[in-house]
mmCIF file of C-alpha atoms in Angstrom:
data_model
loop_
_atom_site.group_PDB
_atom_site.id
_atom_site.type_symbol
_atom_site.label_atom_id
_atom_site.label_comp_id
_atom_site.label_asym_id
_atom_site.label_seq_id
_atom_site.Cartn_x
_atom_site.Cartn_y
_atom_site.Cartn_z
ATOM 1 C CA UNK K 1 20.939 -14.061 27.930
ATOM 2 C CA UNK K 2 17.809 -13.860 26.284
ATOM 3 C CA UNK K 3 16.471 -16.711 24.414
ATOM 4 C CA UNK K 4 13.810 -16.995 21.724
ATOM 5 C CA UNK K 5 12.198 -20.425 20.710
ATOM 6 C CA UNK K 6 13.229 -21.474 16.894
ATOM 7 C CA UNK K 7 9.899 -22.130 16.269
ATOM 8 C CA UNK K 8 8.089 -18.899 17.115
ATOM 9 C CA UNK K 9 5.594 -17.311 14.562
ATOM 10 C CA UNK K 10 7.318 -14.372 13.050
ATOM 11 C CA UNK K 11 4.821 -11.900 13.900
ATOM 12 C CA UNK K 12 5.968 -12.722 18.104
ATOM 13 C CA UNK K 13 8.138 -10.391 19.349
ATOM 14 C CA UNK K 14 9.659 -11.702 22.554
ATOM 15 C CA UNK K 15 11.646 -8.778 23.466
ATOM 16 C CA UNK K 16 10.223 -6.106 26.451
ATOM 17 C CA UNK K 17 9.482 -2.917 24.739
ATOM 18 C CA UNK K 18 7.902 0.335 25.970
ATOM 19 C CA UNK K 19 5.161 2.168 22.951
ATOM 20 C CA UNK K 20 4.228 5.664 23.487
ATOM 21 C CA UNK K 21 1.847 7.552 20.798
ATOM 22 C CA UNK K 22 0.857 10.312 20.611
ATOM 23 C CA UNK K 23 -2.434 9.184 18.470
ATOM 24 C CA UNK K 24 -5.382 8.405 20.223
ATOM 25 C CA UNK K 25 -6.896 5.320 18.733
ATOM 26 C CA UNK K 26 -6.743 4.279 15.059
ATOM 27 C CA UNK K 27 -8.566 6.682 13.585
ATOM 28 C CA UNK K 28 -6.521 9.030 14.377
ATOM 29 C CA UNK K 29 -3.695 7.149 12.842
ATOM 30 C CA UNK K 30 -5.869 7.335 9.635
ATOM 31 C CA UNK K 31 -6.422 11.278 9.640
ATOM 32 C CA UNK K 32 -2.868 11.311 9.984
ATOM 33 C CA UNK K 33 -2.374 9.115 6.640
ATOM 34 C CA UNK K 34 -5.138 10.766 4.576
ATOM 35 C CA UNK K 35 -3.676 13.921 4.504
ATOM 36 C CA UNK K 36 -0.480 12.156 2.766
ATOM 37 C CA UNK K 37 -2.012 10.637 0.489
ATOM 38 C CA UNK K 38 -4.282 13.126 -1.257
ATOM 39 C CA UNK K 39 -2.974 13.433 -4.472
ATOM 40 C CA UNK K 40 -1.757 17.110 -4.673
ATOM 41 C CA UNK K 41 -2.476 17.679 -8.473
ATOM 42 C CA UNK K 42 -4.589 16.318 -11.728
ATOM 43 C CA UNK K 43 -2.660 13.511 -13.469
ATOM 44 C CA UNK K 44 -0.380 14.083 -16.499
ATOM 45 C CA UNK K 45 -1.283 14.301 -20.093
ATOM 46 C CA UNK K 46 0.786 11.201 -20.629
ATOM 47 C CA UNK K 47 -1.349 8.704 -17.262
ATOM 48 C CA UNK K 48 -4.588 10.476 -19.029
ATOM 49 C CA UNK K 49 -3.736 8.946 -22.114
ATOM 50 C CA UNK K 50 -2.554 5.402 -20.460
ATOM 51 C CA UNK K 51 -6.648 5.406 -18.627
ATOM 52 C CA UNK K 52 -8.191 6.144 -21.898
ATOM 53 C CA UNK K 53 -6.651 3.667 -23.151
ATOM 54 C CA UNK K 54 -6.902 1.087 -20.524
ATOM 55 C CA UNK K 55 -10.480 2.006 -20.240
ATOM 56 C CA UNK K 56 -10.903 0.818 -23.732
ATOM 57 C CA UNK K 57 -10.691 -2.568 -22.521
ATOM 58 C CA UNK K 58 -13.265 -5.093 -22.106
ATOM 59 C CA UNK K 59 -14.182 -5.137 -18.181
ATOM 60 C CA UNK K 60 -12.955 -3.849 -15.105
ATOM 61 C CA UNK K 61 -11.113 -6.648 -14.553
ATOM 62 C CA UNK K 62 -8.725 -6.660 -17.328
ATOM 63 C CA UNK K 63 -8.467 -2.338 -16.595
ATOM 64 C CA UNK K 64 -7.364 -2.982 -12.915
ATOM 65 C CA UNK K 65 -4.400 -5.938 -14.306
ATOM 66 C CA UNK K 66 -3.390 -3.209 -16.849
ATOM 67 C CA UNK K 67 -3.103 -0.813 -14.441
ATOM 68 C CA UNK K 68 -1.663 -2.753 -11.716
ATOM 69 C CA UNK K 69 0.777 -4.372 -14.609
ATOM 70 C CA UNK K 70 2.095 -0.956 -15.245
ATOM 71 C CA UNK K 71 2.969 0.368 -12.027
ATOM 72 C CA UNK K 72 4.524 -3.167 -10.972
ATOM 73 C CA UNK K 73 6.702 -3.587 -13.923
ATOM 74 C CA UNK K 74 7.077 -0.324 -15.568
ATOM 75 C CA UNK K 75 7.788 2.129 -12.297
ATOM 76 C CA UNK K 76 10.662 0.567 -10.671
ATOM 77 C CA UNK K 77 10.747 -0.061 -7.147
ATOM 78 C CA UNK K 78 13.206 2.035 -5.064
ATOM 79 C CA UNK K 79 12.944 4.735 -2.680
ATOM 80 C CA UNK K 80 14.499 7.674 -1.073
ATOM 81 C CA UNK K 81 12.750 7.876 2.274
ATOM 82 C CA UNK K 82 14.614 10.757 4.122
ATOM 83 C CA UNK K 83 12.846 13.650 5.649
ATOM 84 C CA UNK K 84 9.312 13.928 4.404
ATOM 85 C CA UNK K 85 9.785 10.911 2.205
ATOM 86 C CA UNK K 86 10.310 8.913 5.110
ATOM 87 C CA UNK K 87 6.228 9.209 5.254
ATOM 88 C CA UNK K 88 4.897 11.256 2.356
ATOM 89 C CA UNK K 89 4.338 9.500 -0.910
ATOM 90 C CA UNK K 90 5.551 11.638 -3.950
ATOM 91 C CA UNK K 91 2.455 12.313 -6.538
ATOM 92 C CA UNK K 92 1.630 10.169 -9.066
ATOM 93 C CA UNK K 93 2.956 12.791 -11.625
ATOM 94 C CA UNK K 94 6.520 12.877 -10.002
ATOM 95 C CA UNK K 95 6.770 9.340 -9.929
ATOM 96 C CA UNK K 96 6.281 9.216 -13.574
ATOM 97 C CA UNK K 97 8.169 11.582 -14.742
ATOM 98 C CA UNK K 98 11.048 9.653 -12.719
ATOM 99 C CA UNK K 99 10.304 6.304 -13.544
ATOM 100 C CA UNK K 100 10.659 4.952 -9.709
ATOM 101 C CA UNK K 101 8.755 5.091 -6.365
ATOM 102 C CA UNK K 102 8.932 3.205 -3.451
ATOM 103 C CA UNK K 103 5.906 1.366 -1.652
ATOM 104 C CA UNK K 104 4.112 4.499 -0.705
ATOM 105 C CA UNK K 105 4.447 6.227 -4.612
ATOM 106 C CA UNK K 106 3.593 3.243 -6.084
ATOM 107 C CA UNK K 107 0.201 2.517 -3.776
ATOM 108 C CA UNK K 108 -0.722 5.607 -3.874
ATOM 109 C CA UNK K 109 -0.337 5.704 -8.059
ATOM 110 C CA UNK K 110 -2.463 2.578 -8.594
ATOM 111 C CA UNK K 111 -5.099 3.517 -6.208
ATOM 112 C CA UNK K 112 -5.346 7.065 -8.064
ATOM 113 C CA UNK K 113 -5.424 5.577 -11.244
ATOM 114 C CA UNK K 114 -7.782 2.910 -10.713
ATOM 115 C CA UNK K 115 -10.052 5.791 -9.022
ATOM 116 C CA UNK K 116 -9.708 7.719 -11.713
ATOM 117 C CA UNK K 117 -11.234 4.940 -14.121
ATOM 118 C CA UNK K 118 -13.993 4.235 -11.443
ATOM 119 C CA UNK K 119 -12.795 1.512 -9.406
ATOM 120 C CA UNK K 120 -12.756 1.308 -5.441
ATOM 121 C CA UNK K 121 -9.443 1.502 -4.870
ATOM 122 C CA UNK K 122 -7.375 3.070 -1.214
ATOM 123 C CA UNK K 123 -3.707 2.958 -0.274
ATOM 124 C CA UNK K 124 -3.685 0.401 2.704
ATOM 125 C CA UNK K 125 -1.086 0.443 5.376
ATOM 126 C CA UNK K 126 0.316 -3.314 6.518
ATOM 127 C CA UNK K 127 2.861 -4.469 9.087
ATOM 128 C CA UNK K 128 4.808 -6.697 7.174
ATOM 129 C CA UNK K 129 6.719 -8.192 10.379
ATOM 130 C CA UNK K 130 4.666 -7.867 13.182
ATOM 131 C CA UNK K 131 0.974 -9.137 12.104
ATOM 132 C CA UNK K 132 -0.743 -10.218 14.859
ATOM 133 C CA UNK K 133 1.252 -8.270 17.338
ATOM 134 C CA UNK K 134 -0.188 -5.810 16.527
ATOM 135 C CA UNK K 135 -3.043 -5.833 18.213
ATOM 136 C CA UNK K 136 -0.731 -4.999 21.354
ATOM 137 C CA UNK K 137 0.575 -1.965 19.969
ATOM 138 C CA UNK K 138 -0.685 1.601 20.611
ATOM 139 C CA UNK K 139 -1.964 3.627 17.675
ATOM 140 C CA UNK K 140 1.105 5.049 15.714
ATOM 141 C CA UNK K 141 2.654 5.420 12.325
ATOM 142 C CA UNK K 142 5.579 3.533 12.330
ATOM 143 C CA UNK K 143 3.685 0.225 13.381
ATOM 144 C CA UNK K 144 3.587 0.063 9.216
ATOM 145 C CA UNK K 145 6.315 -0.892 7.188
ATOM 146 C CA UNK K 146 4.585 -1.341 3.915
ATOM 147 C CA UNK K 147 2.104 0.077 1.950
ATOM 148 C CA UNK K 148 -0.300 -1.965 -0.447
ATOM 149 C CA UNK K 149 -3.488 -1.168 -2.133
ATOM 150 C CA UNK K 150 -7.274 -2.505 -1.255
ATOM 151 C CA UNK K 151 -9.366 -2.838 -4.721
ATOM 152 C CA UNK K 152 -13.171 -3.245 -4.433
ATOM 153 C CA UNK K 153 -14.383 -5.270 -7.198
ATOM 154 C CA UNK K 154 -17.561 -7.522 -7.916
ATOM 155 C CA UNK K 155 -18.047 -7.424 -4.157
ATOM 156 C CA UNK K 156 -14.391 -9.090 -3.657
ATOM 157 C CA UNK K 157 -11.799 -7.393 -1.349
ATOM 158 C CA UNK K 158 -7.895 -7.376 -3.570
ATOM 159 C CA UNK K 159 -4.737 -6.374 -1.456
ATOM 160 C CA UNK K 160 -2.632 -5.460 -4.235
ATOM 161 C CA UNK K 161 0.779 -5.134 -4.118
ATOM 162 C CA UNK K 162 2.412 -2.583 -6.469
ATOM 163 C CA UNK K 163 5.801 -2.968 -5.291
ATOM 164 C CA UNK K 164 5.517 -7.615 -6.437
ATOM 165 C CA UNK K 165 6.834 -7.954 -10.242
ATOM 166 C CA UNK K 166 6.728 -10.819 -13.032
ATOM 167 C CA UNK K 167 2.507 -11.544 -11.579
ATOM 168 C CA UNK K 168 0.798 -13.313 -13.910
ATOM 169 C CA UNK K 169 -2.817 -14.538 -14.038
ATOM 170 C CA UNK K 170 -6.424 -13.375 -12.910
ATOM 171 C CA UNK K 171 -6.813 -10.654 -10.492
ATOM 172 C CA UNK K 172 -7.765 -13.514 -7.966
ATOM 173 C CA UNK K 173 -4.594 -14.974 -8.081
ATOM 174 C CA UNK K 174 -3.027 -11.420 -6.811
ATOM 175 C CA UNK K 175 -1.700 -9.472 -3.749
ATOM 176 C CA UNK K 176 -1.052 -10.891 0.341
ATOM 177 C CA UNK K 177 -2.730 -13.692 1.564
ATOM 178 C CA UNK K 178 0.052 -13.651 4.707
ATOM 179 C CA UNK K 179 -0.840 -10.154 6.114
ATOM 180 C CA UNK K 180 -3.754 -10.302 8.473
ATOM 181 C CA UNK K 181 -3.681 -6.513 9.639
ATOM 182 C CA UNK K 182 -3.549 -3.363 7.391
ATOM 183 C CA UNK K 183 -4.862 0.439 7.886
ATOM 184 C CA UNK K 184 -7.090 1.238 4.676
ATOM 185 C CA UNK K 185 -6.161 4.779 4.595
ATOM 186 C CA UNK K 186 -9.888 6.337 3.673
ATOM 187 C CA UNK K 187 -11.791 9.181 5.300
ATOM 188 C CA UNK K 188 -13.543 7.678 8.316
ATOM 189 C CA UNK K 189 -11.617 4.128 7.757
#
């Protein structure tokens, strides 16, 4: 019988296992989650109007919050992840329209809006369980279980998390400090 310690980090998996990719190295991982995550259209009259608005306020700051406030507690959080789903994020049109997205919908809204008002902002790929492990892993897709977004602002790294609800305070005070991997899905990330 196999026995694990009580104490072991929960990144350790004890268990044998054999990996087999067919990806490369990383960056091919990346190509690979690019080409989901291009937006396939412009955004809706109805997000337009939500930017112009948001960009009305003071700084940059307070525009990411708004925008991260909306997709958090005004898109709910569930997900149909069959077939292409199980991968694909649905456009940030679609997931308006139906008022839910999962982790993947949701990153991939808040990093288009923010984009759209001039903010760095990418759809980042994180192994919630495994962390540190890994590092052992082969390059492959399903070593992510989670998707979050990386914000560049006032030379500060933010890894938001669209999916977390009821967040208050500064944007400091936001996202993972627990995850110490993630895949920032950019061209040549």
């Amino acid at each position: 019988q196999w026995q694990v310690e009580a104490d072991s980090p929960a990144w350790y998996l004890p268990y044998p296992m054999l990996l087999v990719s067919e990806y490369a190295d990383w960056a091919a991982v990346n190509d690979w989650a690019v080409e989901l995550f291009k937006p396939q259209e412009g955004l809706s009259p109805t997000l337009r109007a939500r930017i112009t608005e948001w960009m009305r306020k003071q700084d940059a700051e307070t525009r990411i919050l708004a925008a991260l406030r909306y997709v958090q507690e005004d898109i709910r959080y569930f997900g149909i992840e069959i077939g292409q789903n199980s991968h694909r994020p649905a456009s940030p049109n679609e997931v308006e329209t139906r008022g839910y997205g999962d982790c993947k919908d949701k990153a991939l809204m808040l990093s288009t809006l923010l984009r759209e008002m001039g903010i760095e902002a990418d759809p980042a790929l994180v192994p919630v369980y495994f962390n540190r492990a890994l590092d052992d892993w082969l390059p492959m897709p399903y070593a992510f279980t989670h998707a979050i977004v990386r914000v560049r602002h006032n030379d500060e790294t933010y890894w938001l998390d669209a999916t977390q609800t009821q967040q208050t305070g500064p944007l400091a005070m936001q996202g993972y400090s627990s995850l110490e991997r993630a895949l920032t899905v950019r061209p040549g990330s």
